[in-house]
């Protein structure tokens, strides 16, 4: 005898939603066998219902709120995008006790607290594997597989657009604007690429990762953020000469402050990464996340961080979990926020800097520049001069120092007569010296 079907509402039929519907439809029997009951799509919400959308026309609706409220909908899959509209829809579903699967990192990075509270109250599931790094399982491993361990650091490449651009600049020597235009032509960058290239997308994902890894609510506003739009082909050239490449990293870590307080840091910026580091070889639109846990050691997750089918894979994994819970009873893990750790300001974080500056062709330049570093107790690891005469460039790489001391040093260098201008400042990650 067939069990009572579980009703699913799919909100959105774009890149992700259309793949969710296709895979659900094509593999319906497998889904039923894995869950114990068949899944039935009750409706699909879109903005425009005219024309052939490749799904049965009777399933389409332009009224997502009505669909979410239907009695025969047990689980809501939110793949719309945006924040305000999905927030209302997801809240309304959770308040009615319906489980929600969402791929929406921007929504979660602002409102996880509110949504998790609503889920807790009605004992519904809220799953969001697809919101971080697309197909790559990283949310569930952090939340469940590593629930018995202590995670100290999660660092990764979580934005495919910026990784595509930086990898292409590294490979071809082309400049940023040219490579961004090429990424747009190839479909790797959106018409308005701001959220990707200025690091907002990665910051949302960092907030989600830090919240889960450190059992603390972290929002996108807590994440220090710099994008890649100022990276030049010269920076990549210099990175090569230092046996490094440049990657936009999202870094979440536990730190202990100079006063012995436990804090967390969540930050996103382009950084020099040594070629031997596992993240250096993650190229093109691929994503990777490295997790360091006390007992497990270092784990690395790698794969496709975006795209319709890969993202649908993560959404559907969550859907099977939520549907099994509906069928057998029980629910997934609740939000874990007991640690309530404070987020440290960027200035307190120990980092290494790479500073490239155009300098005057005068004697004593090196000593004057070095004095600015030593005044703030920033120790220099290497100095190299490139070129001579008016085009002379000095490249300084420091040892670890407080980010505030490093940024004050750079500000003071800009005031020196011997420095024509500071061309570029990047942090160096993946080393601890
Ligand atoms: P998309 O291609 O733009 O599709 C959005 C869909 O939602 C469209 O079908 C659109 O309808 C519908 N929609 C939007 N606003 C609506 C509203 N107010 N009422 C009814 N329908 C509405 O977006 P996507 O790329 O699939 O992304 C969806 C979500 O997944 C986003 O949160 C995104 O951040 C997340 N995500 C995407 C990827 C990826 O690779 N694309 C990866 C990870 C996570 P119409 O078709 O009628 O316009």
GROMACS .gro file of C-alpha atoms and ligand atoms in nm:
model
  481
    1UNK     CA    1   0.000   0.000   0.000
    2UNK     CA    2   0.135   0.342  -0.094
    3UNK     CA    3   0.183   0.583   0.197
    4UNK     CA    4   0.015   0.921   0.205
    5UNK     CA    5   0.209   1.162  -0.019
    6UNK     CA    6   0.413   1.447   0.130
    7UNK     CA    7   0.317   1.779  -0.032
    8UNK     CA    8   0.594   2.008  -0.154
    9UNK     CA    9   0.568   2.372  -0.262
   10UNK     CA   10   0.854   2.497  -0.478
   11UNK     CA   11   0.899   2.875  -0.468
   12UNK     CA   12   1.098   2.976  -0.777
   13UNK     CA   13   1.158   2.811  -1.113
   14UNK     CA   14   1.486   2.974  -1.213
   15UNK     CA   15   1.835   2.821  -1.236
   16UNK     CA   16   1.792   2.620  -0.917
   17UNK     CA   17   1.413   2.571  -0.901
   18UNK     CA   18   1.389   2.426  -1.252
   19UNK     CA   19   1.658   2.166  -1.168
   20UNK     CA   20   1.488   2.082  -0.838
   21UNK     CA   21   1.160   2.016  -1.022
   22UNK     CA   22   1.331   1.821  -1.303
   23UNK     CA   23   1.524   1.588  -1.070
   24UNK     CA   24   1.224   1.541  -0.839
   25UNK     CA   25   1.006   1.448  -1.134
   26UNK     CA   26   1.256   1.223  -1.313
   27UNK     CA   27   1.357   1.033  -0.999
   28UNK     CA   28   1.018   1.024  -0.822
   29UNK     CA   29   1.035   0.648  -0.755
   30UNK     CA   30   1.379   0.671  -0.596
   31UNK     CA   31   1.266   0.958  -0.376
   32UNK     CA   32   0.966   0.754  -0.262
   33UNK     CA   33   1.185   0.453  -0.182
   34UNK     CA   34   1.435   0.666   0.011
   35UNK     CA   35   1.170   0.848   0.211
   36UNK     CA   36   0.900   0.585   0.258
   37UNK     CA   37   0.629   0.803   0.101
   38UNK     CA   38   0.596   0.976  -0.236
   39UNK     CA   39   0.672   1.347  -0.272
   40UNK     CA   40   0.409   1.543  -0.462
   41UNK     CA   41   0.467   1.890  -0.598
   42UNK     CA   42   0.155   2.088  -0.505
   43UNK     CA   43   0.256   2.406  -0.683
   44UNK     CA   44   0.545   2.612  -0.822
   45UNK     CA   45   0.557   2.986  -0.761
   46UNK     CA   46   0.698   3.217  -1.029
   47UNK     CA   47   0.668   3.586  -1.118
   48UNK     CA   48   0.517   3.524  -1.462
   49UNK     CA   49   0.305   3.219  -1.542
   50UNK     CA   50   0.262   3.285  -1.915
   51UNK     CA   51   0.436   3.078  -2.185
   52UNK     CA   52   0.577   2.727  -2.166
   53UNK     CA   53   0.780   2.699  -1.847
   54UNK     CA   54   0.860   2.331  -1.902
   55UNK     CA   55   0.636   2.213  -1.616
   56UNK     CA   56   0.264   2.126  -1.605
   57UNK     CA   57   0.085   2.463  -1.638
   58UNK     CA   58  -0.164   2.376  -1.361
   59UNK     CA   59   0.121   2.370  -1.106
   60UNK     CA   60   0.225   2.732  -1.174
   61UNK     CA   61   0.109   3.017  -0.955
   62UNK     CA   62   0.211   3.379  -0.913
   63UNK     CA   63   0.078   3.380  -0.556
   64UNK     CA   64   0.349   3.218  -0.340
   65UNK     CA   65   0.177   3.320  -0.012
   66UNK     CA   66  -0.140   3.130  -0.106
   67UNK     CA   67   0.066   2.825  -0.207
   68UNK     CA   68   0.262   2.826   0.121
   69UNK     CA   69  -0.063   2.845   0.319
   70UNK     CA   70  -0.232   2.546   0.150
   71UNK     CA   71  -0.325   2.260   0.384
   72UNK     CA   72  -0.178   1.998   0.153
   73UNK     CA   73   0.170   2.158   0.157
   74UNK     CA   74   0.401   1.997   0.417
   75UNK     CA   75   0.740   2.124   0.300
   76UNK     CA   76   0.835   2.453   0.132
   77UNK     CA   77   1.142   2.482  -0.092
   78UNK     CA   78   1.244   2.848  -0.120
   79UNK     CA   79   1.463   2.919  -0.425
   80UNK     CA   80   1.340   3.268  -0.514
   81UNK     CA   81   1.627   3.498  -0.414
   82UNK     CA   82   1.594   3.842  -0.253
   83UNK     CA   83   1.533   3.901   0.117
   84UNK     CA   84   1.203   4.067   0.210
   85UNK     CA   85   0.959   3.850   0.016
   86UNK     CA   86   1.124   3.515   0.099
   87UNK     CA   87   1.158   3.622   0.463
   88UNK     CA   88   0.781   3.666   0.493
   89UNK     CA   89   0.709   3.342   0.306
   90UNK     CA   90   0.958   3.133   0.502
   91UNK     CA   91   0.837   3.275   0.834
   92UNK     CA   92   0.476   3.209   0.744
   93UNK     CA   93   0.559   2.848   0.644
   94UNK     CA   94   0.753   2.784   0.966
   95UNK     CA   95   0.481   2.939   1.181
   96UNK     CA   96   0.235   2.694   1.025
   97UNK     CA   97   0.467   2.403   1.116
   98UNK     CA   98   0.584   2.340   0.758
   99UNK     CA   99   0.949   2.249   0.709
  100UNK     CA  100   1.155   2.483   0.493
  101UNK     CA  101   1.451   2.422   0.267
  102UNK     CA  102   1.621   2.737   0.142
  103UNK     CA  103   1.927   2.814  -0.071
  104UNK     CA  104   1.910   3.182   0.022
  105UNK     CA  105   2.235   3.291   0.191
  106UNK     CA  106   2.145   3.661   0.187
  107UNK     CA  107   1.825   3.587   0.383
  108UNK     CA  108   1.997   3.354   0.630
  109UNK     CA  109   2.292   3.586   0.691
  110UNK     CA  110   2.047   3.853   0.814
  111UNK     CA  111   1.762   3.657   0.967
  112UNK     CA  112   1.877   3.309   1.076
  113UNK     CA  113   1.791   3.400   1.435
  114UNK     CA  114   1.434   3.498   1.360
  115UNK     CA  115   1.380   3.200   1.128
  116UNK     CA  116   1.540   2.951   1.369
  117UNK     CA  117   1.321   3.082   1.653
  118UNK     CA  118   1.009   3.032   1.440
  119UNK     CA  119   1.123   2.678   1.345
  120UNK     CA  120   1.190   2.593   1.707
  121UNK     CA  121   0.851   2.720   1.819
  122UNK     CA  122   0.655   2.512   1.570
  123UNK     CA  123   0.900   2.217   1.578
  124UNK     CA  124   0.955   2.244   1.201
  125UNK     CA  125   1.280   2.176   1.015
  126UNK     CA  126   1.484   2.458   0.860
  127UNK     CA  127   1.757   2.327   0.628
  128UNK     CA  128   1.998   2.531   0.415
  129UNK     CA  129   2.283   2.314   0.283
  130UNK     CA  130   2.266   2.488  -0.059
  131UNK     CA  131   2.319   2.835   0.090
  132UNK     CA  132   2.695   2.779   0.131
  133UNK     CA  133   2.916   2.646  -0.147
  134UNK     CA  134   2.639   2.500  -0.368
  135UNK     CA  135   2.672   2.126  -0.408
  136UNK     CA  136   2.948   2.088  -0.151
  137UNK     CA  137   2.825   1.932   0.174
  138UNK     CA  138   2.963   2.163   0.441
  139UNK     CA  139   2.666   2.277   0.650
  140UNK     CA  140   2.561   1.924   0.750
  141UNK     CA  141   2.920   1.806   0.821
  142UNK     CA  142   2.973   2.107   1.048
  143UNK     CA  143   2.635   2.077   1.216
  144UNK     CA  144   2.614   1.700   1.253
  145UNK     CA  145   2.931   1.504   1.165
  146UNK     CA  146   3.151   1.741   1.370
  147UNK     CA  147   2.897   1.797   1.648
  148UNK     CA  148   3.123   1.606   1.888
  149UNK     CA  149   3.438   1.797   1.798
  150UNK     CA  150   3.561   2.152   1.853
  151UNK     CA  151   3.600   2.346   1.528
  152UNK     CA  152   3.877   2.606   1.543
  153UNK     CA  153   3.880   2.737   1.188
  154UNK     CA  154   3.679   2.727   0.866
  155UNK     CA  155   3.842   2.893   0.568
  156UNK     CA  156   3.749   2.870   0.208
  157UNK     CA  157   3.682   2.989  -0.140
  158UNK     CA  158   3.305   3.025  -0.137
  159UNK     CA  159   3.240   3.249  -0.437
  160UNK     CA  160   3.282   3.104  -0.784
  161UNK     CA  161   3.266   3.434  -0.973
  162UNK     CA  162   3.563   3.589  -0.793
  163UNK     CA  163   3.759   3.266  -0.807
  164UNK     CA  164   3.699   3.245  -1.181
  165UNK     CA  165   3.821   3.605  -1.226
  166UNK     CA  166   4.132   3.569  -1.007
  167UNK     CA  167   4.226   3.232  -1.164
  168UNK     CA  168   4.187   3.379  -1.515
  169UNK     CA  169   4.394   3.689  -1.425
  170UNK     CA  170   4.663   3.459  -1.284
  171UNK     CA  171   4.665   3.243  -1.594
  172UNK     CA  172   4.641   3.507  -1.869
  173UNK     CA  173   4.800   3.817  -1.712
  174UNK     CA  174   4.492   4.018  -1.819
  175UNK     CA  175   4.370   4.301  -1.598
  176UNK     CA  176   4.065   4.301  -1.369
  177UNK     CA  177   3.819   4.495  -1.591
  178UNK     CA  178   3.895   4.283  -1.899
  179UNK     CA  179   3.862   3.957  -1.702
  180UNK     CA  180   3.536   4.065  -1.535
  181UNK     CA  181   3.390   4.142  -1.881
  182UNK     CA  182   3.499   3.798  -2.004
  183UNK     CA  183   3.343   3.633  -1.695
  184UNK     CA  184   3.017   3.812  -1.779
  185UNK     CA  185   3.029   3.691  -2.141
  186UNK     CA  186   3.083   3.331  -2.024
  187UNK     CA  187   2.798   3.347  -1.770
  188UNK     CA  188   3.023   3.341  -1.460
  189UNK     CA  189   2.939   3.700  -1.356
  190UNK     CA  190   2.599   3.863  -1.327
  191UNK     CA  191   2.504   4.187  -1.507
  192UNK     CA  192   2.551   4.362  -1.171
  193UNK     CA  193   2.847   4.177  -1.021
  194UNK     CA  194   2.872   4.391  -0.703
  195UNK     CA  195   2.751   4.125  -0.457
  196UNK     CA  196   3.017   3.885  -0.582
  197UNK     CA  197   3.318   4.106  -0.658
  198UNK     CA  198   3.283   4.326  -0.349
  199UNK     CA  199   3.262   4.019  -0.124
  200UNK     CA  200   2.902   4.057   0.003
  201UNK     CA  201   2.805   3.707  -0.112
  202UNK     CA  202   3.112   3.554   0.054
  203UNK     CA  203   3.043   3.756   0.371
  204UNK     CA  204   2.689   3.612   0.392
  205UNK     CA  205   2.834   3.261   0.364
  206UNK     CA  206   3.104   3.341   0.623
  207UNK     CA  207   2.830   3.452   0.864
  208UNK     CA  208   2.645   3.122   0.816
  209UNK     CA  209   2.962   2.913   0.854
  210UNK     CA  210   3.078   3.101   1.165
  211UNK     CA  211   2.734   3.067   1.327
  212UNK     CA  212   2.734   2.690   1.283
  213UNK     CA  213   3.102   2.626   1.353
  214UNK     CA  214   3.115   2.832   1.672
  215UNK     CA  215   2.760   2.786   1.809
  216UNK     CA  216   2.706   3.161   1.803
  217UNK     CA  217   2.474   3.385   1.604
  218UNK     CA  218   2.680   3.580   1.348
  219UNK     CA  219   2.522   3.806   1.085
  220UNK     CA  220   2.666   3.945   0.760
  221UNK     CA  221   2.716   4.282   0.933
  222UNK     CA  222   2.961   4.117   1.179
  223UNK     CA  223   3.186   4.004   0.893
  224UNK     CA  224   3.482   4.223   0.792
  225UNK     CA  225   3.473   4.251   0.413
  226UNK     CA  226   3.691   4.360   0.121
  227UNK     CA  227   3.632   4.267  -0.245
  228UNK     CA  228   3.862   4.196  -0.540
  229UNK     CA  229   3.792   4.501  -0.759
  230UNK     CA  230   4.126   4.668  -0.673
  231UNK     CA  231   4.341   4.364  -0.756
  232UNK     CA  232   4.575   4.434  -1.048
  233UNK     CA  233   4.766   4.215  -1.288
  234UNK     CA  234   5.084   4.350  -1.116
  235UNK     CA  235   4.961   4.205  -0.785
  236UNK     CA  236   4.923   3.863  -0.943
  237UNK     CA  237   5.265   3.896  -1.104
  238UNK     CA  238   5.424   3.981  -0.768
  239UNK     CA  239   5.228   3.701  -0.599
  240UNK     CA  240   5.387   3.458  -0.848
  241UNK     CA  241   5.733   3.587  -0.768
  242UNK     CA  242   5.660   3.512  -0.400
  243UNK     CA  243   5.542   3.156  -0.488
  244UNK     CA  244   5.184   3.257  -0.409
  245UNK     CA  245   4.856   3.322  -0.585
  246UNK     CA  246   4.566   3.550  -0.486
  247UNK     CA  247   4.229   3.413  -0.367
  248UNK     CA  248   3.920   3.574  -0.217
  249UNK     CA  249   3.899   3.394   0.116
  250UNK     CA  250   3.623   3.366   0.373
  251UNK     CA  251   3.786   3.297   0.708
  252UNK     CA  252   3.609   3.212   1.032
  253UNK     CA  253   3.824   3.129   1.334
  254UNK     CA  254   3.839   3.114   1.709
  255UNK     CA  255   4.099   3.348   1.852
  256UNK     CA  256   4.228   3.434   2.195
  257UNK     CA  257   4.288   3.808   2.241
  258UNK     CA  258   4.598   3.963   2.399
  259UNK     CA  259   4.390   3.985   2.718
  260UNK     CA  260   4.314   3.610   2.709
  261UNK     CA  261   3.950   3.642   2.599
  262UNK     CA  262   3.802   3.387   2.359
  263UNK     CA  263   3.657   3.557   2.053
  264UNK     CA  264   3.569   3.467   1.697
  265UNK     CA  265   3.675   3.632   1.376
  266UNK     CA  266   3.478   3.629   1.051
  267UNK     CA  267   3.635   3.804   0.756
  268UNK     CA  268   3.644   3.811   0.377
  269UNK     CA  269   3.925   3.958   0.168
  270UNK     CA  270   4.157   3.880  -0.120
  271UNK     CA  271   4.479   3.732   0.017
  272UNK     CA  272   4.809   3.593  -0.101
  273UNK     CA  273   4.801   3.216  -0.058
  274UNK     CA  274   5.122   3.008  -0.085
  275UNK     CA  275   5.115   2.773  -0.383
  276UNK     CA  276   5.161   2.468  -0.158
  277UNK     CA  277   4.841   2.550   0.038
  278UNK     CA  278   4.544   2.329  -0.065
  279UNK     CA  279   4.328   2.634  -0.149
  280UNK     CA  280   4.585   2.767  -0.400
  281UNK     CA  281   4.501   2.494  -0.652
  282UNK     CA  282   4.124   2.553  -0.642
  283UNK     CA  283   4.072   2.725  -0.976
  284UNK     CA  284   3.796   2.849  -1.204
  285UNK     CA  285   3.444   2.862  -1.063
  286UNK     CA  286   3.514   2.582  -0.812
  287UNK     CA  287   3.472   2.627  -0.436
  288UNK     CA  288   3.655   2.464  -0.147
  289UNK     CA  289   3.627   2.483   0.228
  290UNK     CA  290   3.896   2.373   0.474
  291UNK     CA  291   3.783   2.291   0.827
  292UNK     CA  292   4.024   2.255   1.117
  293UNK     CA  293   3.882   2.072   1.417
  294UNK     CA  294   4.059   1.971   1.735
  295UNK     CA  295   4.012   1.593   1.713
  296UNK     CA  296   3.944   1.548   1.339
  297UNK     CA  297   4.238   1.763   1.224
  298UNK     CA  298   4.217   1.924   0.882
  299UNK     CA  299   3.932   1.833   0.644
  300UNK     CA  300   3.883   1.969   0.295
  301UNK     CA  301   3.559   1.991   0.097
  302UNK     CA  302   3.584   2.066  -0.275
  303UNK     CA  303   3.343   2.088  -0.568
  304UNK     CA  304   3.095   2.295  -0.762
  305UNK     CA  305   2.983   2.591  -0.557
  306UNK     CA  306   2.701   2.707  -0.785
  307UNK     CA  307   2.494   2.621  -1.090
  308UNK     CA  308   2.140   2.488  -1.121
  309UNK     CA  309   2.197   2.113  -1.092
  310UNK     CA  310   2.476   2.118  -0.829
  311UNK     CA  311   2.273   2.355  -0.608
  312UNK     CA  312   1.960   2.144  -0.662
  313UNK     CA  313   2.155   1.841  -0.537
  314UNK     CA  314   2.206   2.012  -0.200
  315UNK     CA  315   1.843   2.133  -0.189
  316UNK     CA  316   1.714   1.783  -0.261
  317UNK     CA  317   1.937   1.623   0.004
  318UNK     CA  318   1.773   1.857   0.254
  319UNK     CA  319   1.430   1.779   0.111
  320UNK     CA  320   1.480   1.405   0.166
  321UNK     CA  321   1.586   1.471   0.528
  322UNK     CA  322   1.285   1.693   0.595
  323UNK     CA  323   1.047   1.449   0.426
  324UNK     CA  324   1.184   1.153   0.627
  325UNK     CA  325   1.125   1.353   0.944
  326UNK     CA  326   0.767   1.421   0.834
  327UNK     CA  327   0.715   1.053   0.756
  328UNK     CA  328   0.879   0.892   1.060
  329UNK     CA  329   0.829   1.178   1.302
  330UNK     CA  330   1.115   1.364   1.471
  331UNK     CA  331   1.312   1.656   1.343
  332UNK     CA  332   1.657   1.772   1.241
  333UNK     CA  333   1.905   1.948   1.470
  334UNK     CA  334   1.800   2.275   1.630
  335UNK     CA  335   2.006   2.589   1.593
  336UNK     CA  336   2.302   2.571   1.832
  337UNK     CA  337   2.381   2.917   1.970
  338UNK     CA  338   2.480   2.846   2.329
  339UNK     CA  339   2.843   2.969   2.307
  340UNK     CA  340   2.746   3.335   2.242
  341UNK     CA  341   3.105   3.430   2.156
  342UNK     CA  342   3.183   3.793   2.070
  343UNK     CA  343   3.314   3.881   1.726
  344UNK     CA  344   3.658   4.046   1.743
  345UNK     CA  345   3.715   4.365   1.541
  346UNK     CA  346   3.946   4.330   1.241
  347UNK     CA  347   4.211   4.547   1.410
  348UNK     CA  348   4.267   4.277   1.677
  349UNK     CA  349   4.332   3.999   1.426
  350UNK     CA  350   4.690   3.886   1.368
  351UNK     CA  351   4.769   3.887   0.997
  352UNK     CA  352   5.065   3.925   0.765
  353UNK     CA  353   5.077   4.203   0.509
  354UNK     CA  354   5.224   4.237   0.164
  355UNK     CA  355   5.276   4.606   0.079
  356UNK     CA  356   5.383   4.718  -0.266
  357UNK     CA  357   5.481   5.083  -0.307
  358UNK     CA  358   5.632   5.306  -0.572
  359UNK     CA  359   5.930   5.482  -0.413
  360UNK     CA  360   6.152   5.780  -0.497
  361UNK     CA  361   6.495   5.716  -0.642
  362UNK     CA  362   6.684   5.851  -0.338
  363UNK     CA  363   6.938   5.712  -0.093
  364UNK     CA  364   6.798   5.602   0.247
  365UNK     CA  365   6.454   5.501   0.117
  366UNK     CA  366   6.473   5.152   0.262
  367UNK     CA  367   6.575   5.272   0.609
  368UNK     CA  368   6.295   5.533   0.617
  369UNK     CA  369   6.034   5.279   0.511
  370UNK     CA  370   6.163   5.013   0.754
  371UNK     CA  371   6.149   5.265   1.041
  372UNK     CA  372   5.772   5.307   0.995
  373UNK     CA  373   5.722   4.932   1.039
  374UNK     CA  374   5.948   4.904   1.343
  375UNK     CA  375   5.780   5.206   1.516
  376UNK     CA  376   5.466   4.991   1.544
  377UNK     CA  377   5.647   4.667   1.629
  378UNK     CA  378   5.573   4.519   1.288
  379UNK     CA  379   5.857   4.290   1.196
  380UNK     CA  380   5.955   4.261   0.829
  381UNK     CA  381   5.999   3.915   0.675
  382UNK     CA  382   6.125   4.008   0.326
  383UNK     CA  383   6.190   4.324   0.125
  384UNK     CA  384   6.247   4.328  -0.242
  385UNK     CA  385   6.313   4.613  -0.482
  386UNK     CA  386   6.181   4.590  -0.838
  387UNK     CA  387   6.300   4.826  -1.111
  388UNK     CA  388   6.501   5.143  -1.058
  389UNK     CA  389   6.479   5.518  -1.112
  390UNK     CA  390   6.132   5.674  -1.108
  391UNK     CA  391   5.968   5.336  -1.162
  392UNK     CA  392   6.128   5.173  -0.855
  393UNK     CA  393   5.894   4.956  -0.649
  394UNK     CA  394   5.951   4.824  -0.302
  395UNK     CA  395   5.764   4.511  -0.194
  396UNK     CA  396   5.757   4.439   0.180
  397UNK     CA  397   5.617   4.121   0.338
  398UNK     CA  398   5.572   4.132   0.715
  399UNK     CA  399   5.558   3.874   0.992
  400UNK     CA  400   5.236   3.834   1.192
  401UNK     CA  401   5.117   4.154   1.359
  402UNK     CA  402   4.789   4.309   1.472
  403UNK     CA  403   4.591   4.424   1.171
  404UNK     CA  404   4.548   4.769   1.332
  405UNK     CA  405   4.929   4.812   1.358
  406UNK     CA  406   4.966   4.706   0.996
  407UNK     CA  407   4.699   4.941   0.865
  408UNK     CA  408   4.845   5.233   1.068
  409UNK     CA  409   5.186   5.156   0.918
  410UNK     CA  410   5.042   5.168   0.565
  411UNK     CA  411   4.867   5.499   0.639
  412UNK     CA  412   5.197   5.645   0.762
  413UNK     CA  413   5.389   5.516   0.458
  414UNK     CA  414   5.152   5.712   0.236
  415UNK     CA  415   5.264   6.033   0.411
  416UNK     CA  416   5.638   5.977   0.354
  417UNK     CA  417   5.822   6.193   0.098
  418UNK     CA  418   6.014   5.889  -0.026
  419UNK     CA  419   5.694   5.696  -0.105
  420UNK     CA  420   5.531   5.815  -0.429
  421UNK     CA  421   5.227   5.597  -0.361
  422UNK     CA  422   5.127   5.271  -0.197
  423UNK     CA  423   5.019   5.066  -0.497
  424UNK     CA  424   4.874   4.767  -0.320
  425UNK     CA  425   4.820   4.612   0.021
  426UNK     CA  426   4.716   4.250   0.062
  427UNK     CA  427   4.712   4.008   0.350
  428UNK     CA  428   4.909   3.685   0.338
  429UNK     CA  429   4.721   3.375   0.459
  430UNK     CA  430   4.806   3.009   0.495
  431UNK     CA  431   5.129   3.073   0.686
  432UNK     CA  432   5.177   3.141   1.054
  433UNK     CA  433   5.525   3.299   1.057
  434LIG     P1  434   1.672   3.285  -1.055
  434LIG     O1  435   1.724   3.205  -1.168
  434LIG     O2  436   1.670   3.432  -1.065
  434LIG     O3  437   1.523   3.233  -1.026
  434LIG     C1  438   1.438   3.294  -0.934
  434LIG     C2  439   1.300   3.234  -0.951
  434LIG     O4  440   1.215   3.288  -0.850
  434LIG     C3  441   1.234   3.266  -1.086
  434LIG     O5  442   1.164   3.153  -1.131
  434LIG     C4  443   1.136   3.381  -1.052
  434LIG     O6  444   1.019   3.381  -1.132
  434LIG     C5  445   1.096   3.345  -0.910
  434LIG     N1  446   1.060   3.461  -0.830
  434LIG     C6  447   1.140   3.561  -0.788
  434LIG     N2  448   1.070   3.650  -0.714
  434LIG     C7  449   0.944   3.603  -0.709
  434LIG     C8  450   0.825   3.648  -0.647
  434LIG     N3  451   0.822   3.762  -0.575
  434LIG     N4  452   0.712   3.575  -0.661
  434LIG     C9  453   0.711   3.460  -0.735
  434LIG     N5  454   0.824   3.411  -0.793
  434LIG    C10  455   0.937   3.482  -0.782
  434LIG     O7  456   1.750   3.250  -0.919
  434LIG     P2  457   1.841   3.121  -0.891
  434LIG     O8  458   1.975   3.139  -0.952
  434LIG     O9  459   1.764   2.999  -0.920
  434LIG    O10  460   1.864   3.136  -0.732
  434LIG    C11  461   1.760   3.110  -0.642
  434LIG    C12  462   1.815   3.112  -0.498
  434LIG    O11  463   1.916   3.012  -0.484
  434LIG    C13  464   1.879   3.245  -0.457
  434LIG    O12  465   1.854   3.270  -0.320
  434LIG    C14  466   2.027   3.219  -0.476
  434LIG    O13  467   2.110   3.299  -0.391
  434LIG    C15  468   2.035   3.072  -0.434
  434LIG     N6  469   2.150   3.002  -0.493
  434LIG    C16  470   2.167   3.003  -0.628
  434LIG    C17  471   2.276   2.937  -0.682
  434LIG    C18  472   2.298   2.935  -0.832
  434LIG    O14  473   2.397   2.879  -0.877
  434LIG     N7  474   2.209   2.991  -0.912
  434LIG    C19  475   2.366   2.871  -0.598
  434LIG    C20  476   2.345   2.871  -0.461
  434LIG    C21  477   2.236   2.936  -0.408
  434LIG     P3  478   1.029   3.408  -1.291
  434LIG    O15  479   1.093   3.285  -1.348
  434LIG    O16  480   0.889   3.421  -1.335
  434LIG    O17  481   1.110   3.532  -1.306
   0.00000   0.00000   0.00000
